[in-house]
PDB file of C-alpha atoms in Angstrom:
ATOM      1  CA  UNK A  20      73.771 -32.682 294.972  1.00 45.00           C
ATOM      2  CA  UNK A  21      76.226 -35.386 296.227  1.00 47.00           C
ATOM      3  CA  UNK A  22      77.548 -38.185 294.159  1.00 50.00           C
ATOM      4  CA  UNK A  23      75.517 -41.301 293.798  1.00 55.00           C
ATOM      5  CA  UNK A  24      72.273 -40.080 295.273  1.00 64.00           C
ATOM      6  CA  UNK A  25      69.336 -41.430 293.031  1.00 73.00           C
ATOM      7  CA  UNK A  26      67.805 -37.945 291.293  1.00 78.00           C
ATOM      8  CA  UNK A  27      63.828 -37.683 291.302  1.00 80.00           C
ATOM      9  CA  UNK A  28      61.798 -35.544 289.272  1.00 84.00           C
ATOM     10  CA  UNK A  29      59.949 -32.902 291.844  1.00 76.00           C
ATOM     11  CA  UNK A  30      56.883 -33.433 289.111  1.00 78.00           C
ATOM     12  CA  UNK A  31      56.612 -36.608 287.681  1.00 84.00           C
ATOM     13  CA  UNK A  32      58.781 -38.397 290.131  1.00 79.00           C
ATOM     14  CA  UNK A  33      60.989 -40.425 287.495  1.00 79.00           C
ATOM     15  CA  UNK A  34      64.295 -41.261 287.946  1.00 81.00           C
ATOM     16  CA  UNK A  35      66.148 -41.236 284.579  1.00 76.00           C
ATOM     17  CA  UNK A  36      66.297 -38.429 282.174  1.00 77.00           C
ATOM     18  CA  UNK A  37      68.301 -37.129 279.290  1.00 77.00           C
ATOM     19  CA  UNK A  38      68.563 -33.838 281.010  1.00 79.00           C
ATOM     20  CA  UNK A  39      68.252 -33.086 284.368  1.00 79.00           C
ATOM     21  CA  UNK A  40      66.591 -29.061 285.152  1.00 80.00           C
ATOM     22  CA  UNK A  41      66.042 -26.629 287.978  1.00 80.00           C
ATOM     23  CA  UNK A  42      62.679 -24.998 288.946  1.00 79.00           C
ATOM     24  CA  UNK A  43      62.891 -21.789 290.920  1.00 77.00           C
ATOM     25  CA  UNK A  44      62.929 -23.174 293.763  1.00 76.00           C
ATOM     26  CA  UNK A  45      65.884 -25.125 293.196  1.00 78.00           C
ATOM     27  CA  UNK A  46      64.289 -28.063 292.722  1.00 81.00           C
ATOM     28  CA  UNK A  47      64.987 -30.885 290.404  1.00 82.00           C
ATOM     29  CA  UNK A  48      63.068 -31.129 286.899  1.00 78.00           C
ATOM     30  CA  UNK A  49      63.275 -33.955 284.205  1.00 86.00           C
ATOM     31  CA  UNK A  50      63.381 -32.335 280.697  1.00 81.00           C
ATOM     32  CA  UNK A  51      59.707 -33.309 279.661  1.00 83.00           C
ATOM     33  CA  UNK A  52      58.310 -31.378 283.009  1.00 86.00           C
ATOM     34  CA  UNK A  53      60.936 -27.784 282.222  1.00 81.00           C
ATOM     35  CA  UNK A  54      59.565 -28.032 278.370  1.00 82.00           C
ATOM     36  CA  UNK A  55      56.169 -28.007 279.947  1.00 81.00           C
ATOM     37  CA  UNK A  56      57.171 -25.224 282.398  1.00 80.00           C
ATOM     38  CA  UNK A  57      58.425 -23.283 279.519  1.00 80.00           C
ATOM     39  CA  UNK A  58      55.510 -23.796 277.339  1.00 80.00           C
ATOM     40  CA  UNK A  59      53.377 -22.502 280.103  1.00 78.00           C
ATOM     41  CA  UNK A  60      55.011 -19.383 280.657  1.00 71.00           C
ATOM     42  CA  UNK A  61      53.761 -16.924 277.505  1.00 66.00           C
ATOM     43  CA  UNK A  62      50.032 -17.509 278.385  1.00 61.00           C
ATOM     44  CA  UNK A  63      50.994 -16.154 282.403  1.00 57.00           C
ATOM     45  CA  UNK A  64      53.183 -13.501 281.010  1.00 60.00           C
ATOM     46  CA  UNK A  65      50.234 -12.181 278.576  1.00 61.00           C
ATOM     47  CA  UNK A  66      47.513 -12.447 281.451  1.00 60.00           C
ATOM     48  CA  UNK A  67      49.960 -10.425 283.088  1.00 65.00           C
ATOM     49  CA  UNK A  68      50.404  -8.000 280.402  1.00 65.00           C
ATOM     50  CA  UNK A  69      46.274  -8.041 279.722  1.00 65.00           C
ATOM     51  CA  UNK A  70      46.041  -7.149 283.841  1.00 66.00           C
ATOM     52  CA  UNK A  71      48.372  -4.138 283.202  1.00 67.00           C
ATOM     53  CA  UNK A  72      46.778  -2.629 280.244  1.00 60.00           C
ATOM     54  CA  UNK A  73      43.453  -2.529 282.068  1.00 65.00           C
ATOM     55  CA  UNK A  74      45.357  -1.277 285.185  1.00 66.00           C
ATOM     56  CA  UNK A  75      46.170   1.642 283.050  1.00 62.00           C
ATOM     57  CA  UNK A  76      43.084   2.328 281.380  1.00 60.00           C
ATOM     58  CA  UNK A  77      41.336   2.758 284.402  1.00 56.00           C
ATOM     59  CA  UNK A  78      44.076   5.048 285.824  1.00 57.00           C
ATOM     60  CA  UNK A  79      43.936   6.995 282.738  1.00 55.00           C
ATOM     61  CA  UNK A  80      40.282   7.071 283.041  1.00 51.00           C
ATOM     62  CA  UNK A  81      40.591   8.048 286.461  1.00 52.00           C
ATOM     63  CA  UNK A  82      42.921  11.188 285.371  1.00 51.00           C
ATOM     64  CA  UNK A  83      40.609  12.361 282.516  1.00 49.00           C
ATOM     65  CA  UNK A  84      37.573  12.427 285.141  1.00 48.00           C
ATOM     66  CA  UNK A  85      39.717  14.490 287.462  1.00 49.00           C
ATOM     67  CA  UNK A  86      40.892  16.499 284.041  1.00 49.00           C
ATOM     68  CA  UNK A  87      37.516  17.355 283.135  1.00 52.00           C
ATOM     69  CA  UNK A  88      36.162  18.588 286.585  1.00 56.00           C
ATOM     70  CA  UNK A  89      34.884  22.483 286.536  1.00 58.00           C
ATOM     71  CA  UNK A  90      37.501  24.631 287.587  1.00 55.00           C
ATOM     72  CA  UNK A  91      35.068  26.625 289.409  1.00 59.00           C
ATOM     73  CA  UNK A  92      34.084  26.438 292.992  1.00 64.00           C
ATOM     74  CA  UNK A  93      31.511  27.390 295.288  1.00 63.00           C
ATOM     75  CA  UNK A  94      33.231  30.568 296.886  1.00 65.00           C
ATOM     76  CA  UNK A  95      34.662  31.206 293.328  1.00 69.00           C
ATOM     77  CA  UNK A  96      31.845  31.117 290.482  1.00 67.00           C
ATOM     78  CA  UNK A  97      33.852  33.701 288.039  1.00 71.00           C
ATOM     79  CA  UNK A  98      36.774  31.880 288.398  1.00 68.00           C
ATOM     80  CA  UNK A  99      39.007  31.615 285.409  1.00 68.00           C
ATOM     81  CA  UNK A 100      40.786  29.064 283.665  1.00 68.00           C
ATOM     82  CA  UNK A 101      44.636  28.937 284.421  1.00 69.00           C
ATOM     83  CA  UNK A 102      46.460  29.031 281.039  1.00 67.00           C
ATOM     84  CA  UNK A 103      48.252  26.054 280.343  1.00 67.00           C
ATOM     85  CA  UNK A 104      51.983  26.432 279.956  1.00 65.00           C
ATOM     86  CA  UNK A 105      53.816  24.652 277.227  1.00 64.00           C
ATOM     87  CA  UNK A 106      57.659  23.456 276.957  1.00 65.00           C
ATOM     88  CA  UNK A 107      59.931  24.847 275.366  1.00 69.00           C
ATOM     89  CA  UNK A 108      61.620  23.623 271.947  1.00 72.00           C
ATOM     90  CA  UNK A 109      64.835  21.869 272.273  1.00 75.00           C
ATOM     91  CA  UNK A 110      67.473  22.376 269.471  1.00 76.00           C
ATOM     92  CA  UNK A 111      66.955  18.379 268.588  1.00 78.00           C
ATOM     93  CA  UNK A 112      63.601  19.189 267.091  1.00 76.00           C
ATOM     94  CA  UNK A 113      64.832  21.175 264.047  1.00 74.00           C
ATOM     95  CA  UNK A 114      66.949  17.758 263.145  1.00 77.00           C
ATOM     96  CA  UNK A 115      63.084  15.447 262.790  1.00 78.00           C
ATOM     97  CA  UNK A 116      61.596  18.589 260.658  1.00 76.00           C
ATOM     98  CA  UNK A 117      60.908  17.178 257.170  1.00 79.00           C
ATOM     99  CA  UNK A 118      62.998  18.771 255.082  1.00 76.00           C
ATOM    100  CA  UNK A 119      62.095  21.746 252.591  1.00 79.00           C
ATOM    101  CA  UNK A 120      63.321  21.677 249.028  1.00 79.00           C
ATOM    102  CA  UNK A 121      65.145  25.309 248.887  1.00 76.00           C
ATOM    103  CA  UNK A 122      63.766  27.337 245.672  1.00 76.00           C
ATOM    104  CA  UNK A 123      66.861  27.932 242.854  1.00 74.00           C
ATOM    105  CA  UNK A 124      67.545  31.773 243.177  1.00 69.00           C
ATOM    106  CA  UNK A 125      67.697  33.187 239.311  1.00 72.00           C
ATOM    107  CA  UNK A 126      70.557  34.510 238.358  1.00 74.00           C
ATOM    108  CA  UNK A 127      70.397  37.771 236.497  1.00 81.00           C
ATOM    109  CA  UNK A 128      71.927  41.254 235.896  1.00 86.00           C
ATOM    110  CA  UNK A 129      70.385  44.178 237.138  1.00 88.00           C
ATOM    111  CA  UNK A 130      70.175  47.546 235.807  1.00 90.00           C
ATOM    112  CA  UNK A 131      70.047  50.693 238.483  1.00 91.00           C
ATOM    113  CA  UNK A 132      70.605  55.018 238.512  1.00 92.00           C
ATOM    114  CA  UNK A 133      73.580  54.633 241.136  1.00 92.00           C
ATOM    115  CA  UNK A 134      76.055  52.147 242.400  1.00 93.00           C
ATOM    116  CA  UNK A 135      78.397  52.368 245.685  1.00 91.00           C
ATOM    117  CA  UNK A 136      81.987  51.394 244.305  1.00 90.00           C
ATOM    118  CA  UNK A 137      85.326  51.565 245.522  1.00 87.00           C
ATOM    119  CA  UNK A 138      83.763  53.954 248.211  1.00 87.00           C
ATOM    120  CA  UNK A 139      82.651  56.270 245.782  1.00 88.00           C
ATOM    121  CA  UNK A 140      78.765  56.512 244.725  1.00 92.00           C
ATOM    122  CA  UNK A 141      78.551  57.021 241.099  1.00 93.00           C
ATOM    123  CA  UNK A 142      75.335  57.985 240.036  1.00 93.00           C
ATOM    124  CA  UNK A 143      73.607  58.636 236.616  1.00 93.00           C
ATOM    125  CA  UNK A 144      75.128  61.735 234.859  1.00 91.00           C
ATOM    126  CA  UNK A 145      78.778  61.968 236.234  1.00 93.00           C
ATOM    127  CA  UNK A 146      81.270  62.536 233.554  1.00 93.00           C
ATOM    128  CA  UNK A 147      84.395  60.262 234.246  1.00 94.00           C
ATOM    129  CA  UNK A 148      87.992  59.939 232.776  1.00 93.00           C
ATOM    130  CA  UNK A 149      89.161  56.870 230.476  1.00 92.00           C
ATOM    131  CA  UNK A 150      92.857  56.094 230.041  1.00 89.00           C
ATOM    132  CA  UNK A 151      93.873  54.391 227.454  1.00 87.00           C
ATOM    133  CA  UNK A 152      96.923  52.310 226.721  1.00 86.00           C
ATOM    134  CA  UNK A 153      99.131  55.056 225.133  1.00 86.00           C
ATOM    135  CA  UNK A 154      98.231  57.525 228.868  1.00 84.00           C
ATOM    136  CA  UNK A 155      95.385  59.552 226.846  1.00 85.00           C
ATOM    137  CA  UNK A 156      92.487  60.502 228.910  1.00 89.00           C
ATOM    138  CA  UNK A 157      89.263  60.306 227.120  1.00 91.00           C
ATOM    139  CA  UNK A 158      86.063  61.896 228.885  1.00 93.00           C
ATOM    140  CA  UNK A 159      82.977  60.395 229.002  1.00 94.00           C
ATOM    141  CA  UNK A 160      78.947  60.925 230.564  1.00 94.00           C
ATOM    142  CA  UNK A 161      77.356  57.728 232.403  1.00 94.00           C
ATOM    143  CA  UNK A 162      73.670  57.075 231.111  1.00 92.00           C
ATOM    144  CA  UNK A 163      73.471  53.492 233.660  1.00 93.00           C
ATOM    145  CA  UNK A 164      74.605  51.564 235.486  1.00 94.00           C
ATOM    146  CA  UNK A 165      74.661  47.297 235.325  1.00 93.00           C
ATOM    147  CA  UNK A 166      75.375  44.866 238.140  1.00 91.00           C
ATOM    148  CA  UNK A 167      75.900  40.704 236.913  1.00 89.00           C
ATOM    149  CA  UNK A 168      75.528  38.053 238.847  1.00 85.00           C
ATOM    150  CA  UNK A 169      79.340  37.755 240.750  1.00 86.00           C
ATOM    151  CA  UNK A 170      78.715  41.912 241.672  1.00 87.00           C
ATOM    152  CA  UNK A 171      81.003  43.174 239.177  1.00 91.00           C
ATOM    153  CA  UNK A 172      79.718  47.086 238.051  1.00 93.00           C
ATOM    154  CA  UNK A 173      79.724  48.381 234.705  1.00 94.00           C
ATOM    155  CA  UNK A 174      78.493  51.535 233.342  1.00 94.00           C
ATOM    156  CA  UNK A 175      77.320  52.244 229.675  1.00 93.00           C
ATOM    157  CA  UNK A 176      78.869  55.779 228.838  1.00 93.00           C
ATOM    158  CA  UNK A 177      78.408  58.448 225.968  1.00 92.00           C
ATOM    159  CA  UNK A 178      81.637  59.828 224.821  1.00 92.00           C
ATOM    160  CA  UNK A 179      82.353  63.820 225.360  1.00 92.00           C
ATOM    161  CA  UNK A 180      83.859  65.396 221.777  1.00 90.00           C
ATOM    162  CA  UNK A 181      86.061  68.411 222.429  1.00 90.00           C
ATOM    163  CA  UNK A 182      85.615  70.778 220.727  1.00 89.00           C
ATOM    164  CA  UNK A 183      88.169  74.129 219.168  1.00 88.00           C
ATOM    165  CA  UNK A 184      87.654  76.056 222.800  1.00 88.00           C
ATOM    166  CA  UNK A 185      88.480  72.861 224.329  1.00 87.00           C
ATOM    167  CA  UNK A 186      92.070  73.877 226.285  1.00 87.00           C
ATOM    168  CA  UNK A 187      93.010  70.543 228.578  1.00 83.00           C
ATOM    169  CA  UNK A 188      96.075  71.880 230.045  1.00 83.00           C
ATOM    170  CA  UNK A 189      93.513  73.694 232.013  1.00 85.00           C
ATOM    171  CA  UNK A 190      91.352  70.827 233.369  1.00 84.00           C
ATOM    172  CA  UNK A 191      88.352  69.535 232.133  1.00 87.00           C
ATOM    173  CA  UNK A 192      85.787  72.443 231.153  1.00 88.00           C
ATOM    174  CA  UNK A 193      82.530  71.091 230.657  1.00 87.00           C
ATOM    175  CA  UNK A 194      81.125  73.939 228.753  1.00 86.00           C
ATOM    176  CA  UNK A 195      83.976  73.419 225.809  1.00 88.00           C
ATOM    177  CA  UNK A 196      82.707  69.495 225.011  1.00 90.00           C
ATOM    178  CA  UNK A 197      79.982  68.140 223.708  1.00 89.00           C
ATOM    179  CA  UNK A 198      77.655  64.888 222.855  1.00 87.00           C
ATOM    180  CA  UNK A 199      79.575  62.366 220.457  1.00 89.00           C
ATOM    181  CA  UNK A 200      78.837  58.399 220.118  1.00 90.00           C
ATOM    182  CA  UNK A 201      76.527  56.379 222.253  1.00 90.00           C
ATOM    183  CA  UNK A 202      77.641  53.269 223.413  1.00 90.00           C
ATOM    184  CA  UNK A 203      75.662  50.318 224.141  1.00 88.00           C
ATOM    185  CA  UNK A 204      78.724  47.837 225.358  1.00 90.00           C
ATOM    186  CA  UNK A 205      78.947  48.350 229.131  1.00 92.00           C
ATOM    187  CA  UNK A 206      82.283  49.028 230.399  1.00 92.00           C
ATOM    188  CA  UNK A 207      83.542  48.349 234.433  1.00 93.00           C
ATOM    189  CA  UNK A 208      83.947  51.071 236.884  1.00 92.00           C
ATOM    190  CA  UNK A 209      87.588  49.965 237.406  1.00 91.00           C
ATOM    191  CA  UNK A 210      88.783  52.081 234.504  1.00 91.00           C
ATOM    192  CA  UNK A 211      86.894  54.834 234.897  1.00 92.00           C
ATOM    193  CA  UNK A 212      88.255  57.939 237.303  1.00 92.00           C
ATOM    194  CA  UNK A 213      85.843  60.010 238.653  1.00 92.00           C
ATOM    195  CA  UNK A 214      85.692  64.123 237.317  1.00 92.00           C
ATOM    196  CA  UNK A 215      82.765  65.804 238.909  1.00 91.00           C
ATOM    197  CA  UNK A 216      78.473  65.770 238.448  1.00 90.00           C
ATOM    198  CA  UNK A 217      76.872  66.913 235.748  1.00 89.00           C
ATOM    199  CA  UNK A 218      72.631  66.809 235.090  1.00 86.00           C
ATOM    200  CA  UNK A 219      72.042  63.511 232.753  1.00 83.00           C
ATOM    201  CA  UNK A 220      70.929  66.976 230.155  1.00 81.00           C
ATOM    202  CA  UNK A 221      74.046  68.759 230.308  1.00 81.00           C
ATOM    203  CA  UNK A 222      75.445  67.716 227.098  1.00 78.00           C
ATOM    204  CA  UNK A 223      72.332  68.197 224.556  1.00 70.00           C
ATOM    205  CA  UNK A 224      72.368  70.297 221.682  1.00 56.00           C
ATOM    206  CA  UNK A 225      70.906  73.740 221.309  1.00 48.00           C
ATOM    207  CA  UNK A 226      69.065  72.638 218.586  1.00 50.00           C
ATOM    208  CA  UNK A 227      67.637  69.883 220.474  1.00 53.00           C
ATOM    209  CA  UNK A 228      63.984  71.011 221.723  1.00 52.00           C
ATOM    210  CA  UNK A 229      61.992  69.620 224.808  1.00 52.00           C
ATOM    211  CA  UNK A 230      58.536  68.553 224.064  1.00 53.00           C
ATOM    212  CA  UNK A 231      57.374  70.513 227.349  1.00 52.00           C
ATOM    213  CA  UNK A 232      58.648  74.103 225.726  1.00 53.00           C
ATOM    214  CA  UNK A 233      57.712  73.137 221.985  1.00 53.00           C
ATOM    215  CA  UNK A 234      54.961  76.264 220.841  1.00 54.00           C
ATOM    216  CA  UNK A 235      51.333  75.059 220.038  1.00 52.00           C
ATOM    217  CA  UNK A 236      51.790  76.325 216.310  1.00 49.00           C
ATOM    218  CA  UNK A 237      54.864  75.089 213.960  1.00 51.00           C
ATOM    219  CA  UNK A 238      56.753  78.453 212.916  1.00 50.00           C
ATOM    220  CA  UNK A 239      56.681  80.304 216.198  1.00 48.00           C
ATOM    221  CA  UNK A 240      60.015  81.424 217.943  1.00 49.00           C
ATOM    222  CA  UNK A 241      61.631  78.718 220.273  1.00 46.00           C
ATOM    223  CA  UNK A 242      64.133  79.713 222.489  1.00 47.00           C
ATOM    224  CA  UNK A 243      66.594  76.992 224.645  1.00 47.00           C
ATOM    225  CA  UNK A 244      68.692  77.458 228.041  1.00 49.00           C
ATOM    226  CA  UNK A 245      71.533  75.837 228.448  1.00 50.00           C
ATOM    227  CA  UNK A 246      73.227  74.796 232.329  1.00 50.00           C
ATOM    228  CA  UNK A 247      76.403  76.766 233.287  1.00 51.00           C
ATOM    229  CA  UNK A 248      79.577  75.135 233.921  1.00 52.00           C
ATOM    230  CA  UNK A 249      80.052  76.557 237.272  1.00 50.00           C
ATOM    231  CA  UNK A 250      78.346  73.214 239.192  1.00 45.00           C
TER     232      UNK A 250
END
């Protein structure tokens, strides 16, 4: 507005004000009439906000009516339902699962009848070579095997005695050793060399005697059959 023109209040009509305002229509305001403006605007933008709500519960009301028509028609009484289709899964969901606590996994050694080592499957029975530090080889008979808990294999082993027809220079004869100490401390596959397969029974005594061939009466004849080395 030009300089030196009185200013009048659109509303109250007063000249003189502290602050001088503009309506919407570019009209001028005194400060009391824009604070009254102002403090009039909430209650029009809730009726506002009250008018949409009930817009939309009548269109919602509308869409449930139309929702819960019959599918059926007049030319079509056996119609059937179409089924409903559902959306797919975005990768964003996994990320507002809840998580799960994760169980603790025990861990254990485990005993077994074979292991796969070194590409090799050692089994129960096999008779394998132990070096020692002097370059001796010292033959033994698996009786298990034992896995820990970082994979490393073991076996526990029952040492082979030879015996006075025992001739090495010729190889390992199976048929000229037999049975000596047990042992309980498991050893790892890495020093043991492989020899051949032998029945977890090869090794027992004559005079041992199977409960399945043992007579009815004490004092009978017992006989016992021992494997061949040809294997």
């Amino acid at each position: 507005m030009p300089l030196g023109s009185k200013v009048e209040c659109n509303k109250c009509s007063i000249n003189y004000s502290i602050l001088w305002h503009v309506d919407e229509d570019k009209r001028p305001l005194c400060n009391n009439c824009n604070d009254q403006v102002l403090a009039q605007k909430p209650s029009i933008e809730e009726d506002s906000k009250i008018n949409s709500v009930s817009e939309k519960t009548k269109s919602s009301l509308r869409k449930s009516t139309r929702a819960t028509r019959s599918y059926k028609t007049r030319l079509n009484p056996n119609a059937v339902p179409k089924p409903s289709t559902q959306k797919g899964r975005g990768r964003r969901w996994i990320l507002k699962k809840t998580p799960i606590k994760h169980t603790e996994s025990e861990i254990r050694n485990h005993t077994s009848n074979s292991v796969f080592h070194n590409g090799f499957h050692f089994t129960v029975g096999d008779i394998v070579a132990i070096q020692d530090v002097e370059g001796g080889f010292y033959y033994a008979q698996i009786r298990g095997f034992l896995t820990d808990q970082y994979c490393e294999k073991s076996a526990c082993v029952t040492w082979l005695l030879p015996t006075t027809a025992t001739d090495l220079s010729l190889g390992f004869d199976p048929s000229t050793f037999i049975y000596g100490p047990v042992e309980d401390i498991p050893r790892k596959l890495d020093c043991m060399q492989f020899v051949m397969r032998a029945p977890n029974d090869y090794f027992r005594t004559i005079n041992y005697r199977d409960p399945s061939s043992m007579p009815l009466y004490p004092g009978n004849g017992h006989f016992y059959a021992k494997l061949k080395s040809d294997i």
